[in-house]
Coordinates of C-alpha atoms in Angstrom, one line a residue:
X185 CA -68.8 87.7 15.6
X186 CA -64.9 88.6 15.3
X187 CA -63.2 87.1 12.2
X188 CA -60.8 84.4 13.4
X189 CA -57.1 84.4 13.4
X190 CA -56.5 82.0 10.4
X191 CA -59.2 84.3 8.6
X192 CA -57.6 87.3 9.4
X193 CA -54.1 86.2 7.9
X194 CA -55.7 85.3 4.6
X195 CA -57.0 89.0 4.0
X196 CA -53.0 90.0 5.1
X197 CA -52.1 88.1 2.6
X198 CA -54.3 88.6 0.2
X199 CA -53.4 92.6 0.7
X200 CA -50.1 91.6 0.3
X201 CA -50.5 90.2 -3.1
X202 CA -53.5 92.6 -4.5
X203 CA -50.3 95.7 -3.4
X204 CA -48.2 93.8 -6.1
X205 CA -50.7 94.4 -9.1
X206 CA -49.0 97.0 -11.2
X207 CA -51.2 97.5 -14.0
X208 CA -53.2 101.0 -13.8
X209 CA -56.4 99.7 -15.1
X210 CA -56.5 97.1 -12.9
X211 CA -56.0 99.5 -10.2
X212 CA -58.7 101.7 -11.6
X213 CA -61.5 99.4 -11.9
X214 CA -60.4 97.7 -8.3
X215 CA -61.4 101.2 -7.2
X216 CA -65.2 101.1 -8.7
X217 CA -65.4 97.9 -7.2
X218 CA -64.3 98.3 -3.9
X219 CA -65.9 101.9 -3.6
X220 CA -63.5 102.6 -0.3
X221 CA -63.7 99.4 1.2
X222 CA -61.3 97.2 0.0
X223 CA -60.9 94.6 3.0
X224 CA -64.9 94.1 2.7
X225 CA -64.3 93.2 -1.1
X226 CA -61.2 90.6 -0.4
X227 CA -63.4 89.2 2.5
X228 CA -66.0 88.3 -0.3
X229 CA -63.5 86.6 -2.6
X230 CA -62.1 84.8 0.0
X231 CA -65.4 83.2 1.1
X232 CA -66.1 82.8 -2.8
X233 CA -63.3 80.6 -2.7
X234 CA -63.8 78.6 1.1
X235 CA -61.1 80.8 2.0
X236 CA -58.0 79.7 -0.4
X237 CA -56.1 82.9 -1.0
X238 CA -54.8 82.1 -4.1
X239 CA -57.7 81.3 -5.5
X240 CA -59.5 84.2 -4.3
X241 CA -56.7 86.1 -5.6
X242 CA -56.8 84.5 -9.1
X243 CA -60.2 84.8 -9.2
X244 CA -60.1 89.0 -8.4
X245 CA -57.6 89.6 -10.9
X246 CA -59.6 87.5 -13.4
X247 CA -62.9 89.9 -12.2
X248 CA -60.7 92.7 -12.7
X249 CA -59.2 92.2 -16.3
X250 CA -63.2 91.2 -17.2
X251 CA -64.2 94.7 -15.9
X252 CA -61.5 96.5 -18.2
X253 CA -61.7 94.2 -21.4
X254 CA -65.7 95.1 -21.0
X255 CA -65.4 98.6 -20.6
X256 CA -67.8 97.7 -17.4
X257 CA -66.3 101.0 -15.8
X258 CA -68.6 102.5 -18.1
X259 CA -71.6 100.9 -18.4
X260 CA -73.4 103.2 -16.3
X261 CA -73.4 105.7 -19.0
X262 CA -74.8 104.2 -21.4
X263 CA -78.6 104.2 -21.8
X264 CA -80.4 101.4 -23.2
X265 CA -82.6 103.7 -25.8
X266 CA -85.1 104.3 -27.6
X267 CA -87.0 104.7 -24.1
X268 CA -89.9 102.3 -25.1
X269 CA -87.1 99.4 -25.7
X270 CA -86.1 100.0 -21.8
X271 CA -89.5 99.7 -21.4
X272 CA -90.1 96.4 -22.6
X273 CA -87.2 95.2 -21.1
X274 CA -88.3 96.3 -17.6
X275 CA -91.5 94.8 -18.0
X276 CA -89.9 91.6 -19.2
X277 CA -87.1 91.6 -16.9
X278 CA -88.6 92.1 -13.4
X279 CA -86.8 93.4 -11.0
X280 CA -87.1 96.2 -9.0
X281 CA -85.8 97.5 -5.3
X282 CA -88.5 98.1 -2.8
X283 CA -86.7 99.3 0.3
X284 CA -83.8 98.9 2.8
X285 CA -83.9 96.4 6.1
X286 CA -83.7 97.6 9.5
X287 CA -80.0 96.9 8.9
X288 CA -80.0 98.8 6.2
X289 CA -79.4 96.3 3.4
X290 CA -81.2 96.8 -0.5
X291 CA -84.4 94.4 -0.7
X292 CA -84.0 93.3 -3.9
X293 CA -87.2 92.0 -5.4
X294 CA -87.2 89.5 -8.5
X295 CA -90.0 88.1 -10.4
X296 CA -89.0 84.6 -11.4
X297 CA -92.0 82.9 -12.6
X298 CA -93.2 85.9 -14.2
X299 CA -90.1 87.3 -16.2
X300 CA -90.2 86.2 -20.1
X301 CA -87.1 87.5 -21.4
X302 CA -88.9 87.8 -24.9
X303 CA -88.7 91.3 -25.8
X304 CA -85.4 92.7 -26.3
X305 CA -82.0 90.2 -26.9
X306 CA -80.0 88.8 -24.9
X307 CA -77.2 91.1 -25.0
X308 CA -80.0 94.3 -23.6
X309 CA -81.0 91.8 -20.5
X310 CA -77.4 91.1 -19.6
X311 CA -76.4 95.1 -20.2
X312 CA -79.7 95.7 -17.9
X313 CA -78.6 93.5 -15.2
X314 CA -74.9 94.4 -14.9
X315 CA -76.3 98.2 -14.7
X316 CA -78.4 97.6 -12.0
X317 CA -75.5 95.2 -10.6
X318 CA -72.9 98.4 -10.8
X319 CA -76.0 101.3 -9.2
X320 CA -76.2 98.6 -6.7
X321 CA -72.6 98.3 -5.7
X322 CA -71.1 102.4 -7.0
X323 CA -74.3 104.6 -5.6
X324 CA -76.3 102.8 -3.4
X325 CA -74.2 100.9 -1.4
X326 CA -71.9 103.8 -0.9
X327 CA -74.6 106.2 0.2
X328 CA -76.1 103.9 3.1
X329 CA -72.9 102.9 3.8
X330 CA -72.3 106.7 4.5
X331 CA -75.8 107.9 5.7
X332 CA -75.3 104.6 8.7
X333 CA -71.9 105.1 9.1
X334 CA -70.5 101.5 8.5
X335 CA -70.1 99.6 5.2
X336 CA -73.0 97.9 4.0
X337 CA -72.0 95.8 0.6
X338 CA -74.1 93.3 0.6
X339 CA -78.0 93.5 0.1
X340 CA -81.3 90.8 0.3
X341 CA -83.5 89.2 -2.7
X342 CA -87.4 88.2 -2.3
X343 CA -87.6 86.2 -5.0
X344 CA -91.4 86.2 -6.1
X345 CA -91.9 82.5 -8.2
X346 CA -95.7 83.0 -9.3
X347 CA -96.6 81.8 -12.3
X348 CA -93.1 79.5 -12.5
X349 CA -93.9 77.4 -15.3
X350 CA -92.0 74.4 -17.8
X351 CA -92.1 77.0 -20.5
X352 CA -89.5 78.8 -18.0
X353 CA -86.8 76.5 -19.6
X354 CA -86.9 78.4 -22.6
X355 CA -84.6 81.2 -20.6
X356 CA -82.7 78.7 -19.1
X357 CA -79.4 80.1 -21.2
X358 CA -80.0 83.4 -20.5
X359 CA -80.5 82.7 -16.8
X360 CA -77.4 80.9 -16.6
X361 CA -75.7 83.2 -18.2
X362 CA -76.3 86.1 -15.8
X363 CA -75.9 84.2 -12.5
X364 CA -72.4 82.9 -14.2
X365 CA -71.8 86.5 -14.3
X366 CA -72.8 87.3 -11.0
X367 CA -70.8 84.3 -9.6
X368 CA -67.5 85.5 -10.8
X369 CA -67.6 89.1 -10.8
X370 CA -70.0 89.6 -8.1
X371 CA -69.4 86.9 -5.7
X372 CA -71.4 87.2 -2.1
X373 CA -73.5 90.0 -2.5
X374 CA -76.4 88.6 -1.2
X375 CA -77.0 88.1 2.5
X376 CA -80.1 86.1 1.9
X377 CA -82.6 84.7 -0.5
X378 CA -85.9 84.9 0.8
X379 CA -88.4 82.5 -2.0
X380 CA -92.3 83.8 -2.1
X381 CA -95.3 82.6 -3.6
X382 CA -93.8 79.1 -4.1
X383 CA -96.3 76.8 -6.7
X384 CA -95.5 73.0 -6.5
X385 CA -93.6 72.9 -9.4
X386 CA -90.7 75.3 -7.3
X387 CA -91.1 72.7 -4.4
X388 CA -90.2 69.4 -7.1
X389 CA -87.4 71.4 -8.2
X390 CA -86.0 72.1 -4.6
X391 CA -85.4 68.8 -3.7
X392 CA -83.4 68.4 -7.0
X393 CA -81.1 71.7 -6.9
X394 CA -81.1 72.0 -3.1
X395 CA -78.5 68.7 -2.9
X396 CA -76.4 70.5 -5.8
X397 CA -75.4 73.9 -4.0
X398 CA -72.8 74.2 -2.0
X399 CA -73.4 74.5 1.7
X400 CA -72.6 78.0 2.0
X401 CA -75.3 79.0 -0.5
X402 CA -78.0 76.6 0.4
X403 CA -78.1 78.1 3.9
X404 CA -78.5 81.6 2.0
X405 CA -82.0 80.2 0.8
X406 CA -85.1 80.5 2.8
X407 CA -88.5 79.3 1.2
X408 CA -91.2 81.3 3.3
X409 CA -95.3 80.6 3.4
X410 CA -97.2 82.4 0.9
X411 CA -96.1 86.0 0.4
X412 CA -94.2 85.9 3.2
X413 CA -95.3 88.9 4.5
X414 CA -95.5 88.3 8.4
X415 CA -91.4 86.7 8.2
X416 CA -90.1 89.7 6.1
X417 CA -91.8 92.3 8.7
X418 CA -89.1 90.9 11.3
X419 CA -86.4 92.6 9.7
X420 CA -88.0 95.3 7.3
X421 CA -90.9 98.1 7.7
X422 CA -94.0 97.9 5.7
X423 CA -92.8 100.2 3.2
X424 CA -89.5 98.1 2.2
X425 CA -92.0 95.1 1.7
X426 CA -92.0 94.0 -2.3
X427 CA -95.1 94.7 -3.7
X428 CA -95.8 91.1 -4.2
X429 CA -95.6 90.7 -0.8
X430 CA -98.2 93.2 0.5
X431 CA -101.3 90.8 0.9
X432 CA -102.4 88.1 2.8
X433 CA -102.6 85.6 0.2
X434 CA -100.1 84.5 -3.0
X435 CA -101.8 86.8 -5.4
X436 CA -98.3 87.0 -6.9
X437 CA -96.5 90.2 -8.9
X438 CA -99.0 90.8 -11.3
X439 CA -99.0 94.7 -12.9
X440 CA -102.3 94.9 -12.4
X441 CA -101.8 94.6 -7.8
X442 CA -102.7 97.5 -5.8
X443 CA -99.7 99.4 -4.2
X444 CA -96.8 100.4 -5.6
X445 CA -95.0 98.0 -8.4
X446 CA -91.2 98.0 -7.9
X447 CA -90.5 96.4 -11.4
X448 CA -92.1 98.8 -13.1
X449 CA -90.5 101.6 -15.7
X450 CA -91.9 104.3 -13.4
X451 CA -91.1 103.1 -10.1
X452 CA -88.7 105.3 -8.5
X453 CA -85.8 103.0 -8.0
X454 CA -85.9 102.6 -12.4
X455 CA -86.5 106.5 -12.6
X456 CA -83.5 107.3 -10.9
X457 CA -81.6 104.8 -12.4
X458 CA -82.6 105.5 -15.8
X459 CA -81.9 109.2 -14.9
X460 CA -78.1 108.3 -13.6
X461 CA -77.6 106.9 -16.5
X462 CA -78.6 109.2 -19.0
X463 CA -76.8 112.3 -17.1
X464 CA -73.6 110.5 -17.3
X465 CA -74.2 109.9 -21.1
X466 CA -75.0 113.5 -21.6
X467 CA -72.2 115.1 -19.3
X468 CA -69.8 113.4 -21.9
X469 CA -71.3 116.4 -24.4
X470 CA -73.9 114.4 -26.3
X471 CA -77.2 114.2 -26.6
X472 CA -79.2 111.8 -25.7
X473 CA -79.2 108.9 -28.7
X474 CA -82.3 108.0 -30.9
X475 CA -81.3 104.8 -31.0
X476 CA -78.0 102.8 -29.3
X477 CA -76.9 98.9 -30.0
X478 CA -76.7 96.9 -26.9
X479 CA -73.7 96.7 -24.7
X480 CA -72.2 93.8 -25.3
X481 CA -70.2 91.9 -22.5
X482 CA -68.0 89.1 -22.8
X483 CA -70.3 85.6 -21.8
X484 CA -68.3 83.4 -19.5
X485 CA -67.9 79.9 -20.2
X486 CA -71.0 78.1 -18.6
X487 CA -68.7 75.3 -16.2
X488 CA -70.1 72.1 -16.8
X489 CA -71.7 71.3 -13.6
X490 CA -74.3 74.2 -14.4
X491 CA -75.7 72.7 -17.3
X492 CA -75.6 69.2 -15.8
X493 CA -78.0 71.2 -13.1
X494 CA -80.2 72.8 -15.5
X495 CA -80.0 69.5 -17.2
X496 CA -81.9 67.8 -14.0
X497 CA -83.9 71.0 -13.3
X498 CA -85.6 70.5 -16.8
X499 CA -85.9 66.6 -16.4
X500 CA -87.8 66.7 -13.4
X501 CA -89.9 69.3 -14.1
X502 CA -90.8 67.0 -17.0
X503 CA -91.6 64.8 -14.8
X504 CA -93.6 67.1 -12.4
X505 CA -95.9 67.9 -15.5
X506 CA -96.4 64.4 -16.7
X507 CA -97.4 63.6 -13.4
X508 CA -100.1 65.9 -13.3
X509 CA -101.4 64.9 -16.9
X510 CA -101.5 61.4 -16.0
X511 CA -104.9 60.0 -15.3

């Protein structure tokens, strides 16, 4: 479907004001976000912001100055080490890419319900998600985009929810925290988010949050059967399928499943990652560090309406679990 007129004047104008930023770093880091394809970049602002050019514009620039004041530029080289540190956070932070689609888009898998967040502080699990955020967007998207021959920026999450539990409210900060992140510096780089292994406790919580989005990102959101297997083999092969996904009933993303894990240390995705990484810390002329302090990144401001949400999310899940304990 062509981009209408009225669409196509906003990204003229938005060129026409992103051509008046003079500051080098700002052109820099625009670069390594952009990756060559700078209309599909303003296109995602633009929709981030319903298509109001100065706002979309405001909130690049604001993207752009949190890239440099964060040194994120160079956050892919620099390894989170000692090695059994990245271990723990891996297995504590789970997520993992299993494959491509038939159209050539990153599944991203995600283990909700089963992630703990409880070994490693918060400033290793943001540093770990904005890595995998920046391998996404600077070397993986690039090279499909180039082995397909069209730009492919965008990518799909199965999010697996087994084992989603109250306790899960204990991360809730953290949680916030990163998809705050994601929001504003990485606005619309998911296609779709494809739910798995849903308990009951997900399905209470729906019918809270689901009224709360905005349209645009509920319709993002599709809550499959089970595993969701036989839906996700309409647009991916076997092979791209998250592990979690493999069988025929919700057996969920436990370590110990057959087939190949995609959150773990030693899948491929995290070896080559990890690998990337440490080359471009070495290539600066040092060795590989015994032991490194976390990257720390500026936390945006949680905006009120999030915590009013988590807020709700916690109340009735409160309510879920006093239902079930009552007699």
């Amino acid at each position: 479907m062509g981009i209408v007129s009225k669409e196509e004047e906003a990204i003229d104008e938005f060129v026409k004001l992103m051509d008046k930023v003079e500051e080098e770093t700002l052109k820099t880091t625009f670069k390594n976000v952009h990756q060559g394809y700078p209309r599909e970049t303003l296109i995602r602002f633009l929709k981030a912001r319903d298509w109001n050019v100065v706002k979309a514009h405001t909130m690049l620039v604001e993207c752009l100055r949190w890239r440099v004041d964060n040194e994120i530029d160079s956050i892919l080289s620099k390894p989170i080490v000692p090695g059994e540190l990245y271990r723990d956070v891996r297995d504590s932070q789970l997520i993992g890419m299993s494959g491509y689609t038939r159209e050539g888009w990153p599944v991203f898998a995600v283990g909700v319900g089963l992630s703990t967040f409880d070994k490693a502080s918060v400033h290793y699990y943001v540093q770990s998600h904005i890595q995998i955020n920046e391998y996404r967007d600077r070397v993986l998207l690039p090279s499909i985009s180039k082995k397909i021959g069209r730009p492919i920026t965008t990518c799909i999450k199965v999010l697996d929810m087994t084992g989603l539990k109250l306790s899960a409210l204990s991360q809730i900060k953290l949680v916030t925290i990163i998809s705050t992140i994601d929001d504003l510096n990485y606005p619309e780089k998911t296609n779709t988010y494809y739910v798995v292994n849903a308990p009951y406790i997900f399905s209470a919580c729906w019918k809270v949050v689901k009224p709360l989005l905005q349209e645009r990102t509920r319709k993002k959101v599709h809550v499959l059967s089970g595993c969701g297997k036989d839906e996700l083999l309409k647009i991916m092969d076997y092979t791209s399928l998250p592990h979690f996904c493999r069988r025929g009933s919700s057996s969920g993303s436990s370590h110990h499943a057959q087939g190949v894990d995609c959150f773990s240390v030693d899948h491929p995705f995290h070896q080559q990652l990890y690998n990337y990484v440490k080359h471009r810390y070495e290539s600066q002329g040092q060795a590989e560090p015994a032991k490194q302090g976390s990257f720390h990144v500026g936390f945006p401001e949680s905006v009120d309406a999030r915590v009013e949400m988590a807020k709700t999310i916690g109340s009735e899940l409160h309510k879920v679990e006093n239902c079930k304990a009552s007699p």
